[in-house]
PDB file of C-alpha atoms in Angstrom:
ATOM      1  CA  MET A  14      14.641 112.515  30.076  1.00  0.00           C
ATOM      2  CA  SER A  15      17.081 113.880  32.611  1.00  0.00           C
ATOM      3  CA  ASP A  16      19.038 112.503  35.571  1.00  0.00           C
ATOM      4  CA  LEU A  17      19.371 114.002  38.927  1.00  0.00           C
ATOM      5  CA  VAL A  18      22.143 113.129  41.350  1.00  0.00           C
ATOM      6  CA  LEU A  19      21.507 113.931  45.190  1.00  0.00           C
ATOM      7  CA  LEU A  20      25.023 114.073  46.693  1.00  0.00           C
ATOM      8  CA  ASP A  21      25.930 114.299  50.421  1.00  0.00           C
ATOM      9  CA  PHE A  22      29.338 115.459  51.370  1.00  0.00           C
ATOM     10  CA  ASP A  23      30.836 113.807  54.507  1.00  0.00           C
ATOM     11  CA  GLY A  24      31.522 110.262  53.902  1.00  0.00           C
ATOM     12  CA  VAL A  25      30.908 110.800  50.163  1.00  0.00           C
ATOM     13  CA  ILE A  26      33.309 113.527  49.180  1.00  0.00           C
ATOM     14  CA  ASN A  27      34.859 114.015  52.404  1.00  0.00           C
ATOM     15  CA  ALA A  28      36.600 110.704  53.649  1.00  0.00           C
ATOM     16  CA  LEU A  29      35.753 110.511  57.406  1.00  0.00           C
ATOM     17  CA  THR A  30      39.250 109.318  58.527  1.00  0.00           C
ATOM     18  CA  ARG A  31      42.611 110.891  59.486  1.00  0.00           C
ATOM     19  CA  LYS A  32      44.682 108.413  57.274  1.00  0.00           C
ATOM     20  CA  PRO A  33      43.734 108.203  53.768  1.00  0.00           C
ATOM     21  CA  MET A  34      43.293 104.846  52.052  1.00  0.00           C
ATOM     22  CA  ARG A  35      46.391 104.920  49.691  1.00  0.00           C
ATOM     23  CA  SER A  36      45.271 101.729  48.220  1.00  0.00           C
ATOM     24  CA  ALA A  37      42.099 103.462  46.814  1.00  0.00           C
ATOM     25  CA  TYR A  38      43.352 106.563  45.519  1.00  0.00           C
ATOM     26  CA  ASN A  39      47.129 107.708  44.989  1.00  0.00           C
ATOM     27  CA  GLU A  40      46.350 111.272  45.682  1.00  0.00           C
ATOM     28  CA  TRP A  41      44.739 112.629  48.545  1.00  0.00           C
ATOM     29  CA  GLU A  42      44.525 116.367  49.698  1.00  0.00           C
ATOM     30  CA  SER A  43      43.530 117.595  53.032  1.00  0.00           C
ATOM     31  CA  THR A  44      42.547 121.058  54.143  1.00  0.00           C
ATOM     32  CA  GLN A  45      40.279 122.741  56.770  1.00  0.00           C
ATOM     33  CA  LEU A  46      36.996 124.414  55.761  1.00  0.00           C
ATOM     34  CA  LEU A  47      34.789 126.357  57.988  1.00  0.00           C
ATOM     35  CA  GLY A  48      36.874 124.895  60.955  1.00  0.00           C
ATOM     36  CA  PHE A  49      36.286 121.372  59.828  1.00  0.00           C
ATOM     37  CA  PRO A  50      39.031 118.954  58.626  1.00  0.00           C
ATOM     38  CA  ILE A  51      38.375 117.858  55.140  1.00  0.00           C
ATOM     39  CA  LEU A  52      40.127 114.823  53.373  1.00  0.00           C
ATOM     40  CA  TYR A  53      39.326 114.140  49.765  1.00  0.00           C
ATOM     41  CA  ALA A  54      40.716 112.475  46.561  1.00  0.00           C
ATOM     42  CA  ARG A  55      41.123 114.671  43.700  1.00  0.00           C
ATOM     43  CA  GLU A  56      39.920 111.897  41.391  1.00  0.00           C
ATOM     44  CA  VAL A  57      36.441 112.007  43.190  1.00  0.00           C
ATOM     45  CA  ILE A  58      36.232 115.757  42.643  1.00  0.00           C
ATOM     46  CA  ASP A  59      37.147 115.559  39.157  1.00  0.00           C
ATOM     47  CA  ALA A  60      34.681 112.595  38.477  1.00  0.00           C
ATOM     48  CA  VAL A  61      31.678 114.439  40.212  1.00  0.00           C
ATOM     49  CA  ASN A  62      32.331 117.380  38.154  1.00  0.00           C
ATOM     50  CA  ALA A  63      32.449 115.686  34.855  1.00  0.00           C
ATOM     51  CA  VAL A  64      29.108 113.765  35.741  1.00  0.00           C
ATOM     52  CA  GLY A  65      27.724 117.411  36.727  1.00  0.00           C
ATOM     53  CA  SER A  66      28.850 118.771  33.511  1.00  0.00           C
ATOM     54  CA  LYS A  67      26.859 116.301  31.370  1.00  0.00           C
ATOM     55  CA  PRO A  68      24.059 118.275  29.647  1.00  0.00           C
ATOM     56  CA  HIS A  69      21.295 115.798  30.812  1.00  0.00           C
ATOM     57  CA  VAL A  70      22.382 115.716  34.409  1.00  0.00           C
ATOM     58  CA  THR A  71      21.612 117.950  37.316  1.00  0.00           C
ATOM     59  CA  VAL A  72      23.642 117.501  40.506  1.00  0.00           C
ATOM     60  CA  ARG A  73      22.100 118.860  43.776  1.00  0.00           C
ATOM     61  CA  TRP A  74      23.749 118.734  47.344  1.00  0.00           C
ATOM     62  CA  LEU A  75      21.634 116.926  49.859  1.00  0.00           C
ATOM     63  CA  THR A  76      23.803 117.481  52.965  1.00  0.00           C
ATOM     64  CA  THR A  77      23.806 119.137  56.316  1.00  0.00           C
ATOM     65  CA  TRP A  78      26.197 121.590  54.976  1.00  0.00           C
ATOM     66  CA  GLU A  79      23.124 123.023  53.309  1.00  0.00           C
ATOM     67  CA  ALA A  80      23.916 126.725  52.160  1.00  0.00           C
ATOM     68  CA  ALA A  81      27.677 126.307  53.269  1.00  0.00           C
ATOM     69  CA  THR A  82      27.880 124.010  50.018  1.00  0.00           C
ATOM     70  CA  ALA A  83      28.767 127.171  48.212  1.00  0.00           C
ATOM     71  CA  GLU A  84      32.080 127.065  50.292  1.00  0.00           C
ATOM     72  CA  LEU A  85      32.862 123.486  48.539  1.00  0.00           C
ATOM     73  CA  THR A  86      33.920 125.405  45.453  1.00  0.00           C
ATOM     74  CA  ALA A  87      37.290 125.828  47.297  1.00  0.00           C
ATOM     75  CA  LEU A  88      37.911 122.112  46.887  1.00  0.00           C
ATOM     76  CA  GLY A  89      37.544 122.463  43.155  1.00  0.00           C
ATOM     77  CA  LEU A  90      33.827 121.176  43.162  1.00  0.00           C
ATOM     78  CA  ASP A  91      31.371 122.989  40.827  1.00  0.00           C
ATOM     79  CA  ASN A  92      28.956 125.142  42.517  1.00  0.00           C
ATOM     80  CA  PHE A  93      25.812 122.892  42.749  1.00  0.00           C
ATOM     81  CA  ASP A  94      22.513 124.048  44.172  1.00  0.00           C
ATOM     82  CA  TYR A  95      21.352 122.435  47.575  1.00  0.00           C
ATOM     83  CA  ILE A  96      18.100 121.063  48.606  1.00  0.00           C
ATOM     84  CA  PRO A  97      16.908 122.582  51.772  1.00  0.00           C
ATOM     85  CA  PRO A  98      14.819 120.837  54.511  1.00  0.00           C
ATOM     86  CA  LEU A  99      11.117 121.101  53.865  1.00  0.00           C
ATOM     87  CA  PRO A 100       9.399 124.024  55.447  1.00  0.00           C
ATOM     88  CA  ASP A 101       7.640 122.139  58.053  1.00  0.00           C
ATOM     89  CA  PHE A 102      10.757 120.287  59.400  1.00  0.00           C
ATOM     90  CA  THR A 103      11.230 121.121  63.085  1.00  0.00           C
ATOM     91  CA  GLY A 104      14.109 118.813  64.058  1.00  0.00           C
ATOM     92  CA  ASP A 105      17.848 119.237  64.533  1.00  0.00           C
ATOM     93  CA  LEU A 106      19.181 120.101  60.966  1.00  0.00           C
ATOM     94  CA  ARG A 107      22.825 119.141  62.094  1.00  0.00           C
ATOM     95  CA  ILE A 108      21.646 115.408  62.402  1.00  0.00           C
ATOM     96  CA  GLY A 109      20.278 115.155  58.790  1.00  0.00           C
ATOM     97  CA  ASP A 110      17.094 113.388  59.597  1.00  0.00           C
ATOM     98  CA  TRP A 111      15.438 115.881  57.400  1.00  0.00           C
ATOM     99  CA  LYS A 112      17.228 114.459  54.327  1.00  0.00           C
ATOM    100  CA  PRO A 113      15.019 111.571  53.372  1.00  0.00           C
ATOM    101  CA  ALA A 114      11.760 113.614  53.340  1.00  0.00           C
ATOM    102  CA  ALA A 115      13.233 116.390  51.329  1.00  0.00           C
ATOM    103  CA  GLY A 116      15.154 114.010  48.886  1.00  0.00           C
ATOM    104  CA  LEU A 117      12.011 111.986  48.308  1.00  0.00           C
ATOM    105  CA  THR A 118       9.862 114.999  47.717  1.00  0.00           C
ATOM    106  CA  VAL A 119      12.292 116.060  44.928  1.00  0.00           C
ATOM    107  CA  ALA A 120      12.643 112.674  43.635  1.00  0.00           C
ATOM    108  CA  GLU A 121       8.735 112.011  43.311  1.00  0.00           C
ATOM    109  CA  SER A 122       8.551 115.008  40.898  1.00  0.00           C
ATOM    110  CA  TRP A 123      11.770 114.382  38.922  1.00  0.00           C
ATOM    111  CA  PRO A 124      10.874 113.144  35.325  1.00  0.00           C
ATOM    112  CA  GLY A 125      13.984 110.841  35.105  1.00  0.00           C
ATOM    113  CA  THR A 126      16.561 108.760  37.066  1.00  0.00           C
ATOM    114  CA  VAL A 127      17.539 109.810  40.528  1.00  0.00           C
ATOM    115  CA  ILE A 128      20.857 108.713  41.633  1.00  0.00           C
ATOM    116  CA  TRP A 129      21.139 109.136  45.498  1.00  0.00           C
ATOM    117  CA  ILE A 130      24.510 109.261  47.002  1.00  0.00           C
ATOM    118  CA  ASP A 131      24.787 108.999  50.991  1.00  0.00           C
ATOM    119  CA  ASP A 132      27.068 107.382  53.255  1.00  0.00           C
ATOM    120  CA  ASP A 133      24.268 106.827  56.077  1.00  0.00           C
ATOM    121  CA  THR A 134      22.767 103.269  56.275  1.00  0.00           C
ATOM    122  CA  TRP A 135      19.538 104.614  57.780  1.00  0.00           C
ATOM    123  CA  ILE A 136      18.898 106.954  54.915  1.00  0.00           C
ATOM    124  CA  GLU A 137      19.465 104.095  52.447  1.00  0.00           C
ATOM    125  CA  GLN A 138      16.955 102.048  54.450  1.00  0.00           C
ATOM    126  CA  GLU A 139      14.542 105.155  54.396  1.00  0.00           C
ATOM    127  CA  VAL A 140      14.869 105.452  50.629  1.00  0.00           C
ATOM    128  CA  THR A 141      14.475 101.729  50.011  1.00  0.00           C
ATOM    129  CA  ARG A 142      11.374 101.619  52.142  1.00  0.00           C
ATOM    130  CA  ALA A 143       9.867 104.464  49.995  1.00  0.00           C
ATOM    131  CA  SER A 144      10.218 102.042  47.106  1.00  0.00           C
ATOM    132  CA  ARG A 145      10.535 104.567  44.327  1.00  0.00           C
ATOM    133  CA  PRO A 146      11.562 102.681  40.979  1.00  0.00           C
ATOM    134  CA  ASN A 147      13.354 105.735  39.589  1.00  0.00           C
ATOM    135  CA  ILE A 148      15.662 106.107  42.528  1.00  0.00           C
ATOM    136  CA  THR A 149      19.218 104.244  42.556  1.00  0.00           C
ATOM    137  CA  PHE A 150      21.062 104.477  45.850  1.00  0.00           C
ATOM    138  CA  LEU A 151      24.810 104.463  46.168  1.00  0.00           C
ATOM    139  CA  ARG A 152      26.297 104.223  49.805  1.00  0.00           C
ATOM    140  CA  PRO A 153      30.078 104.777  50.102  1.00  0.00           C
ATOM    141  CA  THR A 154      32.272 103.653  52.917  1.00  0.00           C
ATOM    142  CA  PRO A 155      32.343 106.778  55.130  1.00  0.00           C
ATOM    143  CA  SER A 156      36.220 106.394  55.718  1.00  0.00           C
ATOM    144  CA  LEU A 157      36.869 106.058  51.919  1.00  0.00           C
ATOM    145  CA  GLY A 158      34.046 108.111  50.262  1.00  0.00           C
ATOM    146  CA  LEU A 159      33.138 107.283  46.758  1.00  0.00           C
ATOM    147  CA  SER A 160      35.063 104.334  45.499  1.00  0.00           C
ATOM    148  CA  LYS A 161      36.423 103.911  41.994  1.00  0.00           C
ATOM    149  CA  LYS A 162      33.928 101.299  41.411  1.00  0.00           C
ATOM    150  CA  GLN A 163      31.075 103.574  42.482  1.00  0.00           C
ATOM    151  CA  LEU A 164      32.395 106.352  40.370  1.00  0.00           C
ATOM    152  CA  ARG A 165      32.348 104.122  37.420  1.00  0.00           C
ATOM    153  CA  LEU A 166      28.714 103.162  38.337  1.00  0.00           C
ATOM    154  CA  LEU A 167      27.934 106.877  38.757  1.00  0.00           C
ATOM    155  CA  ASP A 168      29.394 107.722  35.260  1.00  0.00           C
ATOM    156  CA  GLU A 169      27.404 104.591  33.640  1.00  0.00           C
ATOM    157  CA  PHE A 170      24.007 105.531  35.309  1.00  0.00           C
ATOM    158  CA  THR A 171      24.516 108.940  33.993  1.00  0.00           C
ATOM    159  CA  THR A 172      25.455 107.895  30.407  1.00  0.00           C
ATOM    160  CA  PRO A 173      22.331 107.873  28.001  1.00  0.00           C
TER     161      PRO A 173
END
């Protein structure tokens, strides 16, 4: 059986703040990517890559960055594939309201556990409402991104 990690970027890897939480991580890096300010902790990047390198784990981006996720390798992230909106989606792609339907469609056919990581409360509510027993949801605080505790949980969830 294999695990699937569905991974958002903003508010998960990219901390949505101008001032890093030094109490959470000692080393923060900032840069510009495609014209957007990016703030991240190297420890988060390393942990996500470590989980993605486990032979039974598949990591997929589920983010409004969509095809631009290939650019995230500039931060040191592995080049994970992304999940696109469903073909019949007609809304605004930048808002992300396509993500629950796309993620749930993938999760329904996944043969193992799905760990869904997104900072949006409304997406967590949609996933919870869908009541899929194979999905575990992690919701980071957007101004921090994944916490050390959540990184430990992610590692534990993906350890056979």
